[in-house]
Coordinates of C-alpha atoms in Angstrom, one line a residue:
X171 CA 0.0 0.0 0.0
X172 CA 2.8 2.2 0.8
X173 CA 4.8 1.5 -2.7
X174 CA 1.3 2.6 -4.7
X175 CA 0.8 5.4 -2.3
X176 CA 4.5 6.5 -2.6
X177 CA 4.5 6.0 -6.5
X178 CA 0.9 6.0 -8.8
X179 CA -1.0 8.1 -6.8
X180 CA 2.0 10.6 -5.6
X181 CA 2.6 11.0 -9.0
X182 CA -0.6 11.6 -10.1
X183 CA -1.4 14.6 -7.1
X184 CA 2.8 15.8 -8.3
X185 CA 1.9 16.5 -12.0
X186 CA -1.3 18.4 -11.2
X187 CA 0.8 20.7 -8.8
X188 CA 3.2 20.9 -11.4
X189 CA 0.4 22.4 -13.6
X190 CA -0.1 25.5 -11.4
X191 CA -2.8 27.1 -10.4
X192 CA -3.7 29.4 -13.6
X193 CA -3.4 33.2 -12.9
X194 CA -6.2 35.7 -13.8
X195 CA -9.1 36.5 -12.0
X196 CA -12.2 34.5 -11.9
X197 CA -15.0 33.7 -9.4
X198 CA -13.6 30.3 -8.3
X199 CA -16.9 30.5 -5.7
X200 CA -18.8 30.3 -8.8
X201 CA -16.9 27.2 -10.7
X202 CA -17.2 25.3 -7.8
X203 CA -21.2 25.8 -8.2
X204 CA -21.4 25.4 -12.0
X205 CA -22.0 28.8 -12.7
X206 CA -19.4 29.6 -15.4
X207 CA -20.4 32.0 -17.7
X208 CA -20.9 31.5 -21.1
X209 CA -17.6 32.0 -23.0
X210 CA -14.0 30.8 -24.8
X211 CA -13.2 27.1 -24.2
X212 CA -10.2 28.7 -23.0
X213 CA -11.5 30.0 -20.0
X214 CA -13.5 26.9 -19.7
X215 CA -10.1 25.3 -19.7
X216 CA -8.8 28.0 -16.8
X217 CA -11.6 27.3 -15.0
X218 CA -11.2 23.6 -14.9
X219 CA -8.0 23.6 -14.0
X220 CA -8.4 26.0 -11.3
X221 CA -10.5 23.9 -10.0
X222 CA -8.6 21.0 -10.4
X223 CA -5.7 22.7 -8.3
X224 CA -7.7 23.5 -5.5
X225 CA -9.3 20.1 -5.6
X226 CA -5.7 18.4 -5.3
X227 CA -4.6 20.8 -2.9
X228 CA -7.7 19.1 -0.6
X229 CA -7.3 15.8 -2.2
X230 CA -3.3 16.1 -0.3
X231 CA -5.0 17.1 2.5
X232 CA -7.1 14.4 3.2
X233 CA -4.3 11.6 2.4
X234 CA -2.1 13.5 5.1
X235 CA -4.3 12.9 7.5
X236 CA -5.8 9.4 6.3
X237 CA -2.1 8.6 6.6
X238 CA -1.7 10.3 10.4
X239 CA -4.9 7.8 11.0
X240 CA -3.4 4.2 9.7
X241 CA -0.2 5.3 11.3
X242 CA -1.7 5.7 14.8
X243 CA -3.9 2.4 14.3
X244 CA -0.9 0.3 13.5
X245 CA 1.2 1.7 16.2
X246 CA -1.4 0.6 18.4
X247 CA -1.0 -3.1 17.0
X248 CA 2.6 -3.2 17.2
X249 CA 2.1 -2.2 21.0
X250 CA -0.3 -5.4 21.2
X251 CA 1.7 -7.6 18.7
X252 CA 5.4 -6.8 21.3
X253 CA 3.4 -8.3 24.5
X254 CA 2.4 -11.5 22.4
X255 CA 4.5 -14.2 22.5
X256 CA 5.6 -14.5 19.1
X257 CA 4.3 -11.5 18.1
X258 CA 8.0 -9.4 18.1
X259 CA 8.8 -10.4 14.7
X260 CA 5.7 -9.3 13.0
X261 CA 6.0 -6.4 14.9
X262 CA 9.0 -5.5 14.0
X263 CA 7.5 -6.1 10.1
X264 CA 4.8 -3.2 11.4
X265 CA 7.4 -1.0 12.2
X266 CA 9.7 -0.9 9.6
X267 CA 6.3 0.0 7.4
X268 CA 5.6 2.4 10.0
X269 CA 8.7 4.0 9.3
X270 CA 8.3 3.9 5.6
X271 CA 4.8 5.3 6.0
X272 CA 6.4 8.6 8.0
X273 CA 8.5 9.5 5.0
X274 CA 5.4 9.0 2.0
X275 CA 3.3 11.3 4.8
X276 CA 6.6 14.3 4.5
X277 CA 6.5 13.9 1.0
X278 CA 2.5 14.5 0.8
X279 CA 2.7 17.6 3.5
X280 CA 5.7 19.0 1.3
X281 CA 4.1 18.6 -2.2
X282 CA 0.9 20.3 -0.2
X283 CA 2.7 23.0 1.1
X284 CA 4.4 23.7 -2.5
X285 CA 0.5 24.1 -3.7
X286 CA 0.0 26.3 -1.3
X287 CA 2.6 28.4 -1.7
X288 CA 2.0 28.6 -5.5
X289 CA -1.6 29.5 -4.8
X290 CA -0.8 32.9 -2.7
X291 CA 2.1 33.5 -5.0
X292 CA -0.1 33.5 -8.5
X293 CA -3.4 34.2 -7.1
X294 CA -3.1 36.7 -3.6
X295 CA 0.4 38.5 -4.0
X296 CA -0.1 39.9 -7.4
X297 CA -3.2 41.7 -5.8
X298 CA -1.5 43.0 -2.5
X299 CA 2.0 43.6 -3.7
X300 CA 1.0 47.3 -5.7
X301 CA -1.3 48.6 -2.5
X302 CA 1.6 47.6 -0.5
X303 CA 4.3 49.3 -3.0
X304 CA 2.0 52.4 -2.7
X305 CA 2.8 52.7 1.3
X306 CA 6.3 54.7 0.5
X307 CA 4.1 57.3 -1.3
X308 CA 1.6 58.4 1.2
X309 CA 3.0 60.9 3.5
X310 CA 3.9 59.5 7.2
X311 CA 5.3 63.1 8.1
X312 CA 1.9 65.1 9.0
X313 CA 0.8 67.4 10.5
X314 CA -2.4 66.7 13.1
X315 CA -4.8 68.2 11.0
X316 CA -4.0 65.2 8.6
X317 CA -3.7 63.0 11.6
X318 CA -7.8 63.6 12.0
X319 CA -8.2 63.4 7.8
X320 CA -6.4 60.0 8.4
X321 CA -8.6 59.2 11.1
X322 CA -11.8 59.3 9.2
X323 CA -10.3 58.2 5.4
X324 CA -7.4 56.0 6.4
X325 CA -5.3 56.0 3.3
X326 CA -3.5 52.7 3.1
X327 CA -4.4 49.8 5.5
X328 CA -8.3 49.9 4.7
X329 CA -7.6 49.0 1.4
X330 CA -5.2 46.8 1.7
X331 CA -7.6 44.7 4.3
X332 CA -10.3 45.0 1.7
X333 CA -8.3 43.7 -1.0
X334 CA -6.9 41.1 0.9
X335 CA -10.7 40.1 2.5
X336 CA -11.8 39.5 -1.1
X337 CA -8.6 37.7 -2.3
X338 CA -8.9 35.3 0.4
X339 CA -12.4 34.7 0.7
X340 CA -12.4 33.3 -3.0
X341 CA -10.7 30.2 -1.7
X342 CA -12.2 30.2 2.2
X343 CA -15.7 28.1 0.6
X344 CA -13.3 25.4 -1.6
X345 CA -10.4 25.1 0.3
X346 CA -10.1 22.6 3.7
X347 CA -9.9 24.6 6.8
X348 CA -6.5 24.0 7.3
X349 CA -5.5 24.8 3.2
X350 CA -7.2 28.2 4.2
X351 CA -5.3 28.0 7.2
X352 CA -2.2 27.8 5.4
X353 CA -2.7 30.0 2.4
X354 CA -3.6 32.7 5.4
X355 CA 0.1 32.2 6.8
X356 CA 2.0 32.4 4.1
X357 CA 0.2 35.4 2.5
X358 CA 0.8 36.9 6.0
X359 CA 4.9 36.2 5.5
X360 CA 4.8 37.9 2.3
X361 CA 3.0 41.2 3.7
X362 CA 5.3 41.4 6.6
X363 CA 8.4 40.8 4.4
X364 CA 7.0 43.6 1.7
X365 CA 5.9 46.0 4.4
X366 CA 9.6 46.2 5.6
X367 CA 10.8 47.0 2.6
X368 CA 8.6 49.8 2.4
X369 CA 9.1 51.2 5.7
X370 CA 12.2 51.7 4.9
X371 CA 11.9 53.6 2.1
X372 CA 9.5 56.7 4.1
X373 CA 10.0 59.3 6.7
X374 CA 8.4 59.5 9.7
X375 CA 7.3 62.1 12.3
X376 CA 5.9 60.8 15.6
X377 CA 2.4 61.7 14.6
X378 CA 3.3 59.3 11.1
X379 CA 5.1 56.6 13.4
X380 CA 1.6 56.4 15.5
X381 CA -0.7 56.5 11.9
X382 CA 1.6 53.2 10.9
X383 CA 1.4 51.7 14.6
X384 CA -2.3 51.9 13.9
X385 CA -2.4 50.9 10.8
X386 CA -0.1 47.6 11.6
X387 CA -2.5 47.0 14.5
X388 CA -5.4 46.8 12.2
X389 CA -3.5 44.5 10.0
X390 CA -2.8 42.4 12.4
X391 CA -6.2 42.4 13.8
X392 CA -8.2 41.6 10.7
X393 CA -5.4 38.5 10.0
X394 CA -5.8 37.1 13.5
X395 CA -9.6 37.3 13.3
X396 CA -9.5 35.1 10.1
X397 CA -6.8 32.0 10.8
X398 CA -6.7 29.4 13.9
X399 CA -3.3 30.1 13.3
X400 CA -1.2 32.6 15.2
X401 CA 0.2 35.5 13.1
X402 CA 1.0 38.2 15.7
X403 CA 4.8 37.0 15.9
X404 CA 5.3 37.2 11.9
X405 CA 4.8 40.9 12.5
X406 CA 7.2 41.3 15.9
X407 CA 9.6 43.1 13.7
X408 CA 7.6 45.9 11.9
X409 CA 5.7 46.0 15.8
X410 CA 8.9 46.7 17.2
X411 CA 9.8 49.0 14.2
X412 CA 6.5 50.8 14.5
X413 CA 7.2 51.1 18.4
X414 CA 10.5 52.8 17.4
X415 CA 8.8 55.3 15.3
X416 CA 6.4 56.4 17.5
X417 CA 8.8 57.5 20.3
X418 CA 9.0 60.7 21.6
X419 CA 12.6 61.4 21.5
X420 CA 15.5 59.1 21.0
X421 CA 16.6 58.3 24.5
X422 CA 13.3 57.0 25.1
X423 CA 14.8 53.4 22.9
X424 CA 17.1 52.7 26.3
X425 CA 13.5 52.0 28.4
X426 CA 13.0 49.2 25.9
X427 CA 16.4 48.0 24.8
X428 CA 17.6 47.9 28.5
X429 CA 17.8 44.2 29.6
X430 CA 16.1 45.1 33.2
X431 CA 13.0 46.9 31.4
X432 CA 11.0 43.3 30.8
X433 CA 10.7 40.4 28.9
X434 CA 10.6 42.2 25.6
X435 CA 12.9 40.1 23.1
X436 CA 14.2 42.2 20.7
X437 CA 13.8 40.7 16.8
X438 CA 15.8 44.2 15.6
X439 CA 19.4 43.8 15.5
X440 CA 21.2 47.3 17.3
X441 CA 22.2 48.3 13.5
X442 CA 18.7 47.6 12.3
X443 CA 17.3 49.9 15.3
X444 CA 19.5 52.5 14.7
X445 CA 18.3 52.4 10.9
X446 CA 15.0 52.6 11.8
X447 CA 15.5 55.9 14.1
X448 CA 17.0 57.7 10.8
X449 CA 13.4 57.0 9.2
X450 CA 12.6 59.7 11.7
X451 CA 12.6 63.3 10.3
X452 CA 13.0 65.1 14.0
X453 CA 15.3 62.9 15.4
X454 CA 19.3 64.1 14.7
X455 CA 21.6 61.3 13.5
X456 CA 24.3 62.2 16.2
X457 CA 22.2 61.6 18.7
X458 CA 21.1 58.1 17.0
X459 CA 24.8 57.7 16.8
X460 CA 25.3 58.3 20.6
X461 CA 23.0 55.5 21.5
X462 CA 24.6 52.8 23.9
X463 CA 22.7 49.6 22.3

């Protein structure tokens, strides 16, 4: 069972990753219902194979676990089978298969997580990757007359959430929990790893370092509400970035950074926090320089 598991039907689930998952929008909600629109047998085509991704991407899933199951069922008989008298050489059968059924279940959760990972890169990124682009070009040094306009017409995160809500929720009805799960987490890796490269390229004032420490909290806030999965510590960095920004002088670093101020574990290196300071517009680089970190 193992041998067609690890062979016929891995290959099988491995060419239909291989395909992809076709880019271009479409409602996939609506494909999985039958409700394609009239059209080119080319989209027909995209459709179908959309579908067919996500219906693999389930398919590995459900053999993951169906092989978690058998495994815990036959560990149970080799338990039985070693207090038997006789029974420690077919036991020892059991396990060796045991051991060969652990490796064909890493295979499957790797070739699942390879899916997944295609998915948010052809179908979510594209999407979020321009709104998150555009982050360097709204002003973060304002005044708090624009702190209010902010308040009431938030210029950036609201529109990323919303594009992100209705990326996501395409794939929320066809996916398995834990494929949504998953898409969810690595879509959240690539927003944190694309916001940092944008913060780095804005200036700040304190009243723009506490717009983008609200901004990051809502981010965070919408992602947590939406996975079983925790997210907060992907963002520790930008949190601690966005805690830097919103200080109210420089000195103010050393109630943080000080190993007796708590159990705060730092994920900015001292060159990294420094950097971050310099994003700052009223704080003077000698005095950045001065700091003892």
């Amino acid at each position: 069972a193992n041998t067609l598991l690890d062979t016929d039907y891995k290959g099988v689930l491995q060419q239909k990753i291989k395909q992809g998952f076709p880019s271009g929008s479409l409602d996939i909600a609506g494909v999985f219902q039958g409700k394609l629109q009239a059209g080119l047998s080319s989209s027909a085509d995209t459709a179908a194979a959309r579908k067919a991704f996500l219906v693999t991407l389930n398919n590995l899933h459900a053999t993951c676990e169906n092989i978690q199951k058998l495994k815990r069922d036959l560990d149970v008989e080799c338990t039985k089978l070693s207090t038997q008298a006789g029974g420690e050489h077919t036991s020892g059968k059991l396990q060796s298969g045991l051991s060969d059924l652990s490796n064909t279940s890493t295979v499957f959760r790797d070739l699942l997580q390879l899916g997944c990972r295609q998915l948010a890169d052809v179908a979510v990124i594209p999407r979020l990757k321009p709104q998150i682009d555009g982050f360097s070009s709204i002003n973060h040094h304002i005044t708090e007359d624009e702190f209010a306009i902010y308040e009431v017409n938030d210029p950036f995160v609201q529109n990323l959430i919303s594009t992100l809500e209705s990326s996501l929720l395409t794939f929320k009805g066809p996916l398995a929990s834990d494929n949504y799960d998953s898409l969810v987490y690595l879509v959240t890796n690539e927003i944190a790893a694309l916001l940092e490269k944008v913060i780095l390229k804005s200036k700040f004032n304190r009243l723009g370092g506490l717009q983008f420490d609200k901004e990051l909290r809502s981010l965070v806030g919408y992602l947590t509400a939406i996975t079983q999965w925790t997210v907060r510590d992907k963002f520790a960095r930008l949190t601690q970035m966005a805690t830097i920004l919103n200080m109210e002088r420089v000195s103010e670093i050393m109630e943080y950074w000080d190993s007796s101020s708590g159990p705060l574990t730092w994920r900015l290196t001292p060159t990294e926090v420094r950097q971050i300071m310099t994003l700052r517009v009223d704080f003077r680089l000698e005095d950045i320089n001065r700091l003892k970190l």
